[in-house]
Amino acid sequence: MNSRQRFLILSALVILLLNAVNIATAGDNPFSGRDVKIDKSVYTTPTSKLPPIKEGEKIPGTVEVSTSLNVRSSPWGDILGILKSGDKLTILGQLGDWYKIEYAGKTAFVHSMYVKRPGEGSKPFPESGWVNAPTGLN
């Protein structure tokens, strides 16, 4: 058997193995379909003791981060820009753990964990949690 034949056989075995793994985990893999479903009742971060912001309110906020804060098109959406610690912003509303803000003349989102509202104390980041990823985690 020459090296080309060995390579083809080895390649076929790798493909078969990868397909077997894919078939075996397809039912358990939440990312196997095109749409990923997130149970919002499970994913919450204790961000504030203050009442939620109502749509139409304009509340000042100050960014509190050690590096930078991503400004996004939607919660977990595309990154539109960044804010640094101490930057001031205007909060327009709240969607779960995300603040809707004014950014560069548009509406954008930042995670509320890194924005301090007037009258709000510090927000300790959770020290523990859990991951439910039966097929792996990046």
mmCIF file of N, CA and C in Angstrom:
data_model
loop_
_atom_site.group_PDB
_atom_site.id
_atom_site.type_symbol
_atom_site.label_atom_id
_atom_site.label_comp_id
_atom_site.label_asym_id
_atom_site.label_seq_id
_atom_site.Cartn_x
_atom_site.Cartn_y
_atom_site.Cartn_z
ATOM 1 N N MET A 1 0.858 -1.170 0.000
ATOM 2 C CA MET A 1 0.000 0.000 0.000
ATOM 3 C C MET A 1 0.906 1.236 0.000
ATOM 4 N N ASN A 2 0.668 2.121 -0.975
ATOM 5 C CA ASN A 2 1.509 3.319 -1.051
ATOM 6 C C ASN A 2 0.979 4.423 -0.124
ATOM 7 N N SER A 3 1.719 5.506 -0.034
ATOM 8 C CA SER A 3 1.357 6.585 0.899
ATOM 9 C C SER A 3 0.054 7.273 0.484
ATOM 10 N N ARG A 4 -0.221 7.363 -0.795
ATOM 11 C CA ARG A 4 -1.472 7.985 -1.244
ATOM 12 C C ARG A 4 -2.675 7.160 -0.782
ATOM 13 N N GLN A 5 -2.602 5.846 -0.905
ATOM 14 C CA GLN A 5 -3.690 4.981 -0.467
ATOM 15 C C GLN A 5 -3.885 5.068 1.051
ATOM 16 N N ARG A 6 -2.762 5.060 1.787
ATOM 17 C CA ARG A 6 -2.862 5.200 3.246
ATOM 18 C C ARG A 6 -3.526 6.527 3.605
ATOM 19 N N PHE A 7 -3.160 7.608 2.926
ATOM 20 C CA PHE A 7 -3.733 8.928 3.190
ATOM 21 C C PHE A 7 -5.242 8.920 2.934
ATOM 22 N N LEU A 8 -5.677 8.311 1.822
ATOM 23 C CA LEU A 8 -7.096 8.254 1.483
ATOM 24 C C LEU A 8 -7.881 7.435 2.506
ATOM 25 N N ILE A 9 -7.324 6.321 2.937
ATOM 26 C CA ILE A 9 -8.002 5.491 3.930
ATOM 27 C C ILE A 9 -8.087 6.229 5.266
ATOM 28 N N LEU A 10 -7.004 6.853 5.678
ATOM 29 C CA LEU A 10 -6.995 7.610 6.925
ATOM 30 C C LEU A 10 -7.983 8.770 6.865
ATOM 31 N N SER A 11 -8.028 9.472 5.739
ATOM 32 C CA SER A 11 -8.979 10.584 5.565
ATOM 33 C C SER A 11 -10.419 10.094 5.658
ATOM 34 N N ALA A 12 -10.709 8.962 5.036
ATOM 35 C CA ALA A 12 -12.064 8.401 5.080
ATOM 36 C C ALA A 12 -12.432 8.018 6.506
ATOM 37 N N LEU A 13 -11.499 7.451 7.250
ATOM 38 C CA LEU A 13 -11.756 7.082 8.640
ATOM 39 C C LEU A 13 -12.029 8.322 9.501
ATOM 40 N N VAL A 14 -11.267 9.373 9.295
ATOM 41 C CA VAL A 14 -11.479 10.616 10.058
ATOM 42 C C VAL A 14 -12.858 11.191 9.749
ATOM 43 N N ILE A 15 -13.249 11.193 8.477
ATOM 44 C CA ILE A 15 -14.564 11.704 8.086
ATOM 45 C C ILE A 15 -15.674 10.870 8.721
ATOM 46 N N LEU A 16 -15.528 9.557 8.678
ATOM 47 C CA LEU A 16 -16.526 8.684 9.301
ATOM 48 C C LEU A 16 -16.613 8.932 10.804
ATOM 49 N N LEU A 17 -15.486 9.104 11.454
ATOM 50 C CA LEU A 17 -15.464 9.360 12.887
ATOM 51 C C LEU A 17 -16.135 10.689 13.212
ATOM 52 N N LEU A 18 -15.828 11.720 12.460
ATOM 53 C CA LEU A 18 -16.447 13.029 12.698
ATOM 54 C C LEU A 18 -17.952 12.982 12.462
ATOM 55 N N ASN A 19 -18.396 12.291 11.444
ATOM 56 C CA ASN A 19 -19.833 12.146 11.202
ATOM 57 C C ASN A 19 -20.509 11.372 12.325
ATOM 58 N N ALA A 20 -19.847 10.351 12.840
ATOM 59 C CA ALA A 20 -20.415 9.577 13.950
ATOM 60 C C ALA A 20 -20.564 10.444 15.189
ATOM 61 N N VAL A 21 -19.567 11.255 15.472
ATOM 62 C CA VAL A 21 -19.642 12.162 16.621
ATOM 63 C C VAL A 21 -20.766 13.168 16.402
ATOM 64 N N ASN A 22 -20.886 13.706 15.211
ATOM 65 C CA ASN A 22 -21.927 14.684 14.902
ATOM 66 C C ASN A 22 -23.316 14.072 15.053
ATOM 67 N N ILE A 23 -23.505 12.865 14.574
ATOM 68 C CA ILE A 23 -24.800 12.192 14.684
ATOM 69 C C ILE A 23 -25.112 11.879 16.146
ATOM 70 N N ALA A 24 -24.105 11.439 16.883
ATOM 71 C CA ALA A 24 -24.320 11.061 18.282
ATOM 72 C C ALA A 24 -24.678 12.265 19.152
ATOM 73 N N THR A 25 -24.167 13.420 18.816
ATOM 74 C CA THR A 25 -24.401 14.594 19.665
ATOM 75 C C THR A 25 -25.453 15.539 19.101
ATOM 76 N N ALA A 26 -25.977 15.263 17.919
ATOM 77 C CA ALA A 26 -26.916 16.202 17.287
ATOM 78 C C ALA A 26 -28.136 16.470 18.152
ATOM 79 N N GLY A 27 -28.654 15.463 18.823
ATOM 80 C CA GLY A 27 -29.830 15.663 19.657
ATOM 81 C C GLY A 27 -29.545 16.472 20.906
ATOM 82 N N ASP A 28 -28.324 16.418 21.406
ATOM 83 C CA ASP A 28 -27.958 17.118 22.633
ATOM 84 C C ASP A 28 -27.363 18.491 22.367
ATOM 85 N N ASN A 29 -27.023 18.787 21.148
ATOM 86 C CA ASN A 29 -26.308 20.014 20.838
ATOM 87 C C ASN A 29 -27.279 21.150 20.559
ATOM 88 N N PRO A 30 -27.357 22.163 21.440
ATOM 89 C CA PRO A 30 -28.289 23.260 21.204
ATOM 90 C C PRO A 30 -27.883 24.128 20.026
ATOM 91 N N PHE A 31 -26.654 23.976 19.542
ATOM 92 C CA PHE A 31 -26.165 24.795 18.443
ATOM 93 C C PHE A 31 -26.201 24.062 17.111
ATOM 94 N N SER A 32 -26.825 22.876 17.064
ATOM 95 C CA SER A 32 -26.842 22.102 15.835
ATOM 96 C C SER A 32 -27.793 22.682 14.794
ATOM 97 N N GLY A 33 -28.787 23.434 15.221
ATOM 98 C CA GLY A 33 -29.714 24.045 14.274
ATOM 99 C C GLY A 33 -29.256 25.443 13.894
ATOM 100 N N ARG A 34 -30.005 26.089 13.071
ATOM 101 C CA ARG A 34 -29.657 27.446 12.656
ATOM 102 C C ARG A 34 -29.997 28.459 13.733
ATOM 103 N N ASP A 35 -31.052 28.209 14.497
ATOM 104 C CA ASP A 35 -31.474 29.140 15.535
ATOM 105 C C ASP A 35 -31.088 28.594 16.897
ATOM 106 N N VAL A 36 -30.542 29.454 17.720
ATOM 107 C CA VAL A 36 -30.175 29.078 19.079
ATOM 108 C C VAL A 36 -31.223 29.666 20.006
ATOM 109 N N LYS A 37 -31.798 28.842 20.823
ATOM 110 C CA LYS A 37 -32.814 29.279 21.772
ATOM 111 C C LYS A 37 -32.157 29.491 23.129
ATOM 112 N N ILE A 38 -32.359 30.646 23.718
ATOM 113 C CA ILE A 38 -31.834 30.941 25.045
ATOM 114 C C ILE A 38 -33.015 31.153 25.970
ATOM 115 N N ASP A 39 -33.032 30.406 27.050
ATOM 116 C CA ASP A 39 -34.080 30.555 28.049
ATOM 117 C C ASP A 39 -33.737 31.772 28.901
ATOM 118 N N LYS A 40 -34.400 32.886 28.630
ATOM 119 C CA LYS A 40 -34.076 34.136 29.311
ATOM 120 C C LYS A 40 -34.387 34.088 30.795
ATOM 121 N N SER A 41 -35.252 33.177 31.216
ATOM 122 C CA SER A 41 -35.545 33.085 32.641
ATOM 123 C C SER A 41 -34.365 32.484 33.400
ATOM 124 N N VAL A 42 -33.500 31.749 32.696
ATOM 125 C CA VAL A 42 -32.336 31.151 33.341
ATOM 126 C C VAL A 42 -31.163 32.120 33.346
ATOM 127 N N TYR A 43 -30.982 32.868 32.243
ATOM 128 C CA TYR A 43 -29.831 33.755 32.136
ATOM 129 C C TYR A 43 -30.179 35.136 32.666
ATOM 130 N N THR A 44 -29.885 35.368 33.904
ATOM 131 C CA THR A 44 -30.049 36.692 34.481
ATOM 132 C C THR A 44 -28.847 36.991 35.344
ATOM 133 N N THR A 45 -28.485 38.233 35.410
ATOM 134 C CA THR A 45 -27.381 38.680 36.232
ATOM 135 C C THR A 45 -27.927 39.696 37.209
ATOM 136 N N PRO A 46 -27.701 39.509 38.496
ATOM 137 C CA PRO A 46 -28.194 40.510 39.439
ATOM 138 C C PRO A 46 -27.437 41.814 39.220
ATOM 139 N N THR A 47 -28.104 42.800 38.631
ATOM 140 C CA THR A 47 -27.396 44.012 38.254
ATOM 141 C C THR A 47 -27.696 45.194 39.152
ATOM 142 N N SER A 48 -28.892 45.298 39.703
ATOM 143 C CA SER A 48 -29.214 46.511 40.422
ATOM 144 C C SER A 48 -30.393 46.303 41.348
ATOM 145 N N LYS A 49 -30.392 47.045 42.426
ATOM 146 C CA LYS A 49 -31.537 47.047 43.330
ATOM 147 C C LYS A 49 -32.502 48.167 42.938
ATOM 148 N N LEU A 50 -32.102 49.018 41.990
ATOM 149 C CA LEU A 50 -32.959 50.098 41.524
ATOM 150 C C LEU A 50 -34.057 49.538 40.632
ATOM 151 N N PRO A 51 -35.183 50.247 40.521
ATOM 152 C CA PRO A 51 -36.261 49.754 39.644
ATOM 153 C C PRO A 51 -35.823 49.779 38.183
ATOM 154 N N PRO A 52 -36.420 48.915 37.370
ATOM 155 C CA PRO A 52 -36.095 48.911 35.943
ATOM 156 C C PRO A 52 -36.407 50.270 35.313
ATOM 157 N N ILE A 53 -35.727 50.562 34.243
ATOM 158 C CA ILE A 53 -35.936 51.817 33.532
ATOM 159 C C ILE A 53 -37.108 51.645 32.583
ATOM 160 N N LYS A 54 -38.021 52.586 32.633
ATOM 161 C CA LYS A 54 -39.190 52.531 31.760
ATOM 162 C C LYS A 54 -38.865 53.176 30.426
ATOM 163 N N GLU A 55 -39.492 52.652 29.395
ATOM 164 C CA GLU A 55 -39.311 53.202 28.048
ATOM 165 C C GLU A 55 -39.686 54.676 28.060
ATOM 166 N N GLY A 56 -38.856 55.500 27.452
ATOM 167 C CA GLY A 56 -39.115 56.936 27.388
ATOM 168 C C GLY A 56 -38.372 57.733 28.443
ATOM 169 N N GLU A 57 -37.937 57.083 29.515
ATOM 170 C CA GLU A 57 -37.138 57.772 30.525
ATOM 171 C C GLU A 57 -35.748 58.030 29.964
ATOM 172 N N LYS A 58 -35.123 59.091 30.415
ATOM 173 C CA LYS A 58 -33.733 59.366 30.065
ATOM 174 C C LYS A 58 -32.976 59.520 31.373
ATOM 175 N N ILE A 59 -32.116 58.534 31.646
ATOM 176 C CA ILE A 59 -31.390 58.501 32.905
ATOM 177 C C ILE A 59 -29.893 58.540 32.603
ATOM 178 N N PRO A 60 -29.145 59.395 33.312
ATOM 179 C CA PRO A 60 -27.697 59.422 33.084
ATOM 180 C C PRO A 60 -27.033 58.170 33.657
ATOM 181 N N GLY A 61 -25.947 57.765 33.059
ATOM 182 C CA GLY A 61 -25.179 56.625 33.540
ATOM 183 C C GLY A 61 -23.700 56.881 33.348
ATOM 184 N N THR A 62 -22.891 56.157 34.122
ATOM 185 C CA THR A 62 -21.439 56.262 34.021
ATOM 186 C C THR A 62 -20.869 54.861 33.840
ATOM 187 N N VAL A 63 -19.984 54.720 32.860
ATOM 188 C CA VAL A 63 -19.366 53.433 32.573
ATOM 189 C C VAL A 63 -18.337 53.123 33.658
ATOM 190 N N GLU A 64 -18.391 51.906 34.187
ATOM 191 C CA GLU A 64 -17.426 51.432 35.186
ATOM 192 C C GLU A 64 -16.871 50.089 34.742
ATOM 193 N N VAL A 65 -15.723 50.132 34.065
ATOM 194 C CA VAL A 65 -15.062 48.915 33.583
ATOM 195 C C VAL A 65 -13.560 49.032 33.815
ATOM 196 N N SER A 66 -12.873 47.893 33.772
ATOM 197 C CA SER A 66 -11.421 47.932 33.918
ATOM 198 C C SER A 66 -10.725 48.112 32.568
ATOM 199 N N THR A 67 -11.379 47.729 31.481
ATOM 200 C CA THR A 67 -10.770 47.890 30.157
ATOM 201 C C THR A 67 -11.662 48.745 29.276
ATOM 202 N N SER A 68 -12.624 48.133 28.619
ATOM 203 C CA SER A 68 -13.564 48.873 27.775
ATOM 204 C C SER A 68 -14.895 48.140 27.741
ATOM 205 N N LEU A 69 -15.936 48.853 27.357
ATOM 206 C CA LEU A 69 -17.287 48.302 27.291
ATOM 207 C C LEU A 69 -17.754 48.315 25.846
ATOM 208 N N ASN A 70 -18.162 47.164 25.333
ATOM 209 C CA ASN A 70 -18.665 47.084 23.960
ATOM 210 C C ASN A 70 -20.044 47.713 23.863
ATOM 211 N N VAL A 71 -20.213 48.546 22.861
ATOM 212 C CA VAL A 71 -21.517 49.118 22.522
ATOM 213 C C VAL A 71 -22.032 48.284 21.362
ATOM 214 N N ARG A 72 -23.268 47.768 21.496
ATOM 215 C CA ARG A 72 -23.774 46.802 20.522
ATOM 216 C C ARG A 72 -25.061 47.269 19.854
ATOM 217 N N SER A 73 -25.337 46.696 18.697
ATOM 218 C CA SER A 73 -26.543 47.027 17.929
ATOM 219 C C SER A 73 -27.798 46.483 18.592
ATOM 220 N N SER A 74 -27.665 45.436 19.373
ATOM 221 C CA SER A 74 -28.746 44.793 20.114
ATOM 222 C C SER A 74 -28.080 43.977 21.213
ATOM 223 N N PRO A 75 -28.838 43.453 22.183
ATOM 224 C CA PRO A 75 -28.185 42.600 23.167
ATOM 225 C C PRO A 75 -27.429 41.456 22.485
ATOM 226 N N TRP A 76 -26.155 41.358 22.749
ATOM 227 C CA TRP A 76 -25.231 40.401 22.144
ATOM 228 C C TRP A 76 -25.097 40.584 20.638
ATOM 229 N N GLY A 77 -25.518 41.751 20.112
ATOM 230 C CA GLY A 77 -25.447 42.020 18.676
ATOM 231 C C GLY A 77 -24.060 42.467 18.241
ATOM 232 N N ASP A 78 -23.996 42.982 17.019
ATOM 233 C CA ASP A 78 -22.732 43.459 16.455
ATOM 234 C C ASP A 78 -22.176 44.603 17.295
ATOM 235 N N ILE A 79 -20.854 44.662 17.396
ATOM 236 C CA ILE A 79 -20.197 45.720 18.154
ATOM 237 C C ILE A 79 -20.123 46.972 17.284
ATOM 238 N N LEU A 80 -20.670 48.071 17.812
ATOM 239 C CA LEU A 80 -20.676 49.344 17.104
ATOM 240 C C LEU A 80 -19.521 50.239 17.527
ATOM 241 N N GLY A 81 -19.022 50.028 18.732
ATOM 242 C CA GLY A 81 -17.947 50.854 19.260
ATOM 243 C C GLY A 81 -17.644 50.448 20.685
ATOM 244 N N ILE A 82 -16.844 51.274 21.368
ATOM 245 C CA ILE A 82 -16.484 50.979 22.751
ATOM 246 C C ILE A 82 -16.582 52.241 23.590
ATOM 247 N N LEU A 83 -16.784 52.035 24.889
ATOM 248 C CA LEU A 83 -16.762 53.121 25.864
ATOM 249 C C LEU A 83 -15.711 52.770 26.907
ATOM 250 N N LYS A 84 -15.121 53.785 27.495
ATOM 251 C CA LYS A 84 -14.089 53.599 28.522
ATOM 252 C C LYS A 84 -14.664 53.929 29.887
ATOM 253 N N SER A 85 -13.980 53.494 30.926
ATOM 254 C CA SER A 85 -14.391 53.774 32.288
ATOM 255 C C SER A 85 -14.479 55.287 32.501
ATOM 256 N N GLY A 86 -15.566 55.716 33.118
ATOM 257 C CA GLY A 86 -15.786 57.132 33.374
ATOM 258 C C GLY A 86 -16.598 57.843 32.302
ATOM 259 N N ASP A 87 -16.771 57.207 31.123
ATOM 260 C CA ASP A 87 -17.580 57.816 30.067
ATOM 261 C C ASP A 87 -19.018 57.965 30.541
ATOM 262 N N LYS A 88 -19.639 59.065 30.177
ATOM 263 C CA LYS A 88 -21.036 59.326 30.512
ATOM 264 C C LYS A 88 -21.906 58.892 29.346
ATOM 265 N N LEU A 89 -23.114 58.425 29.665
ATOM 266 C CA LEU A 89 -24.059 58.034 28.625
ATOM 267 C C LEU A 89 -25.474 58.316 29.095
ATOM 268 N N THR A 90 -26.417 58.261 28.167
ATOM 269 C CA THR A 90 -27.830 58.444 28.480
ATOM 270 C C THR A 90 -28.554 57.126 28.255
ATOM 271 N N ILE A 91 -29.199 56.635 29.319
ATOM 272 C CA ILE A 91 -29.945 55.379 29.254
ATOM 273 C C ILE A 91 -31.379 55.703 28.836
ATOM 274 N N LEU A 92 -31.851 55.042 27.782
ATOM 275 C CA LEU A 92 -33.191 55.288 27.232
ATOM 276 C C LEU A 92 -34.208 54.233 27.643
ATOM 277 N N GLY A 93 -33.730 53.081 28.035
ATOM 278 C CA GLY A 93 -34.629 51.991 28.391
ATOM 279 C C GLY A 93 -33.834 50.790 28.830
ATOM 280 N N GLN A 94 -34.550 49.711 29.125
ATOM 281 C CA GLN A 94 -33.900 48.505 29.618
ATOM 282 C C GLN A 94 -34.558 47.295 28.985
ATOM 283 N N LEU A 95 -33.733 46.352 28.571
ATOM 284 C CA LEU A 95 -34.205 45.097 28.001
ATOM 285 C C LEU A 95 -33.471 43.980 28.734
ATOM 286 N N GLY A 96 -34.100 43.427 29.763
ATOM 287 C CA GLY A 96 -33.424 42.425 30.589
ATOM 288 C C GLY A 96 -32.244 43.051 31.294
ATOM 289 N N ASP A 97 -31.068 42.467 31.094
ATOM 290 C CA ASP A 97 -29.839 42.970 31.697
ATOM 291 C C ASP A 97 -29.133 44.008 30.830
ATOM 292 N N TRP A 98 -29.768 44.466 29.782
ATOM 293 C CA TRP A 98 -29.153 45.404 28.849
ATOM 294 C C TRP A 98 -29.815 46.770 28.945
ATOM 295 N N TYR A 99 -29.000 47.813 28.832
ATOM 296 C CA TYR A 99 -29.505 49.178 28.766
ATOM 297 C C TYR A 99 -29.523 49.622 27.303
ATOM 298 N N LYS A 100 -30.635 50.223 26.910
ATOM 299 C CA LYS A 100 -30.729 50.870 25.607
ATOM 300 C C LYS A 100 -30.188 52.276 25.811
ATOM 301 N N ILE A 101 -29.232 52.689 24.989
ATOM 302 C CA ILE A 101 -28.577 53.982 25.171
ATOM 303 C C ILE A 101 -28.550 54.774 23.877
ATOM 304 N N GLU A 102 -28.217 56.066 23.997
ATOM 305 C CA GLU A 102 -27.913 56.893 22.839
ATOM 306 C C GLU A 102 -26.423 56.740 22.559
ATOM 307 N N TYR A 103 -26.076 56.474 21.302
ATOM 308 C CA TYR A 103 -24.670 56.331 20.944
ATOM 309 C C TYR A 103 -24.469 56.809 19.510
ATOM 310 N N ALA A 104 -23.663 57.824 19.347
ATOM 311 C CA ALA A 104 -23.352 58.369 18.016
ATOM 312 C C ALA A 104 -24.629 58.696 17.243
ATOM 313 N N GLY A 105 -25.616 59.257 17.942
ATOM 314 C CA GLY A 105 -26.864 59.654 17.299
ATOM 315 C C GLY A 105 -27.815 58.511 17.010
ATOM 316 N N LYS A 106 -27.505 57.328 17.471
ATOM 317 C CA LYS A 106 -28.345 56.153 17.222
ATOM 318 C C LYS A 106 -28.676 55.464 18.542
ATOM 319 N N THR A 107 -29.566 54.491 18.461
ATOM 320 C CA THR A 107 -29.885 53.665 19.622
ATOM 321 C C THR A 107 -28.958 52.462 19.620
ATOM 322 N N ALA A 108 -28.385 52.157 20.780
ATOM 323 C CA ALA A 108 -27.471 51.029 20.908
ATOM 324 C C ALA A 108 -27.707 50.381 22.267
ATOM 325 N N PHE A 109 -26.935 49.336 22.577
ATOM 326 C CA PHE A 109 -27.106 48.607 23.827
ATOM 327 C C PHE A 109 -25.759 48.365 24.498
ATOM 328 N N VAL A 110 -25.764 48.422 25.840
ATOM 329 C CA VAL A 110 -24.614 48.040 26.652
ATOM 330 C C VAL A 110 -25.130 47.170 27.793
ATOM 331 N N HIS A 111 -24.275 46.295 28.294
ATOM 332 C CA HIS A 111 -24.696 45.460 29.411
ATOM 333 C C HIS A 111 -24.750 46.309 30.677
ATOM 334 N N SER A 112 -25.845 46.187 31.409
ATOM 335 C CA SER A 112 -26.080 47.028 32.583
ATOM 336 C C SER A 112 -25.106 46.757 33.728
ATOM 337 N N MET A 113 -24.432 45.626 33.693
ATOM 338 C CA MET A 113 -23.484 45.289 34.755
ATOM 339 C C MET A 113 -22.352 46.303 34.835
ATOM 340 N N TYR A 114 -22.070 46.987 33.732
ATOM 341 C CA TYR A 114 -20.913 47.871 33.665
ATOM 342 C C TYR A 114 -21.291 49.348 33.611
ATOM 343 N N VAL A 115 -22.539 49.653 33.940
ATOM 344 C CA VAL A 115 -23.007 51.048 33.940
ATOM 345 C C VAL A 115 -23.629 51.341 35.300
ATOM 346 N N LYS A 116 -23.208 52.435 35.881
ATOM 347 C CA LYS A 116 -23.724 52.833 37.198
ATOM 348 C C LYS A 116 -24.699 53.987 37.014
ATOM 349 N N ARG A 117 -25.896 53.805 37.598
ATOM 350 C CA ARG A 117 -26.923 54.844 37.580
ATOM 351 C C ARG A 117 -26.811 55.688 38.845
ATOM 352 N N PRO A 118 -27.362 56.896 38.836
ATOM 353 C CA PRO A 118 -27.339 57.717 40.051
ATOM 354 C C PRO A 118 -28.027 56.990 41.210
ATOM 355 N N GLY A 119 -27.397 57.010 42.377
ATOM 356 C CA GLY A 119 -27.963 56.369 43.554
ATOM 357 C C GLY A 119 -27.707 54.882 43.644
ATOM 358 N N GLU A 120 -26.952 54.339 42.733
ATOM 359 C CA GLU A 120 -26.709 52.905 42.688
ATOM 360 C C GLU A 120 -25.348 52.584 43.307
ATOM 361 N N GLY A 121 -25.311 51.548 44.120
ATOM 362 C CA GLY A 121 -24.053 51.097 44.705
ATOM 363 C C GLY A 121 -23.257 50.270 43.712
ATOM 364 N N SER A 122 -22.176 49.679 44.191
ATOM 365 C CA SER A 122 -21.348 48.854 43.316
ATOM 366 C C SER A 122 -22.087 47.565 42.965
ATOM 367 N N LYS A 123 -21.707 46.994 41.850
ATOM 368 C CA LYS A 123 -22.322 45.762 41.357
ATOM 369 C C LYS A 123 -21.258 44.673 41.332
ATOM 370 N N PRO A 124 -21.222 43.831 42.351
ATOM 371 C CA PRO A 124 -20.216 42.767 42.333
ATOM 372 C C PRO A 124 -20.547 41.753 41.252
ATOM 373 N N PHE A 125 -19.542 41.387 40.486
ATOM 374 C CA PHE A 125 -19.744 40.383 39.446
ATOM 375 C C PHE A 125 -19.917 39.028 40.109
ATOM 376 N N PRO A 126 -20.835 38.197 39.622
ATOM 377 C CA PRO A 126 -21.038 36.875 40.236
ATOM 378 C C PRO A 126 -19.733 36.086 40.271
ATOM 379 N N GLU A 127 -19.448 35.479 41.404
ATOM 380 C CA GLU A 127 -18.217 34.717 41.555
ATOM 381 C C GLU A 127 -18.367 33.278 41.098
ATOM 382 N N SER A 128 -19.591 32.816 40.959
ATOM 383 C CA SER A 128 -19.787 31.438 40.528
ATOM 384 C C SER A 128 -21.038 31.362 39.667
ATOM 385 N N GLY A 129 -21.156 30.273 38.965
ATOM 386 C CA GLY A 129 -22.309 30.049 38.101
ATOM 387 C C GLY A 129 -22.221 28.650 37.538
ATOM 388 N N TRP A 130 -22.976 28.393 36.494
ATOM 389 C CA TRP A 130 -22.953 27.076 35.884
ATOM 390 C C TRP A 130 -23.033 27.204 34.381
ATOM 391 N N VAL A 131 -22.531 26.195 33.705
ATOM 392 C CA VAL A 131 -22.569 26.119 32.251
ATOM 393 C C VAL A 131 -23.217 24.797 31.894
ATOM 394 N N ASN A 132 -24.180 24.843 31.001
ATOM 395 C CA ASN A 132 -24.830 23.636 30.533
ATOM 396 C C ASN A 132 -24.453 23.445 29.078
ATOM 397 N N ALA A 133 -23.328 22.763 28.843
ATOM 398 C CA ALA A 133 -22.822 22.567 27.492
ATOM 399 C C ALA A 133 -22.362 21.124 27.345
ATOM 400 N N PRO A 134 -23.289 20.213 27.015
ATOM 401 C CA PRO A 134 -22.934 18.796 26.967
ATOM 402 C C PRO A 134 -21.914 18.444 25.885
ATOM 403 N N THR A 135 -21.739 19.281 24.870
ATOM 404 C CA THR A 135 -20.839 18.936 23.792
ATOM 405 C C THR A 135 -19.542 19.719 23.818
ATOM 406 N N GLY A 136 -19.381 20.628 24.771
ATOM 407 C CA GLY A 136 -18.134 21.380 24.864
ATOM 408 C C GLY A 136 -18.404 22.870 25.014
ATOM 409 N N LEU A 137 -17.350 23.584 25.355
ATOM 410 C CA LEU A 137 -17.453 25.016 25.577
ATOM 411 C C LEU A 137 -16.202 25.691 25.088
ATOM 412 N N ASN A 138 -16.350 26.734 24.296
ATOM 413 C CA ASN A 138 -15.196 27.521 23.848
ATOM 414 C C ASN A 138 -15.000 28.695 24.776
#
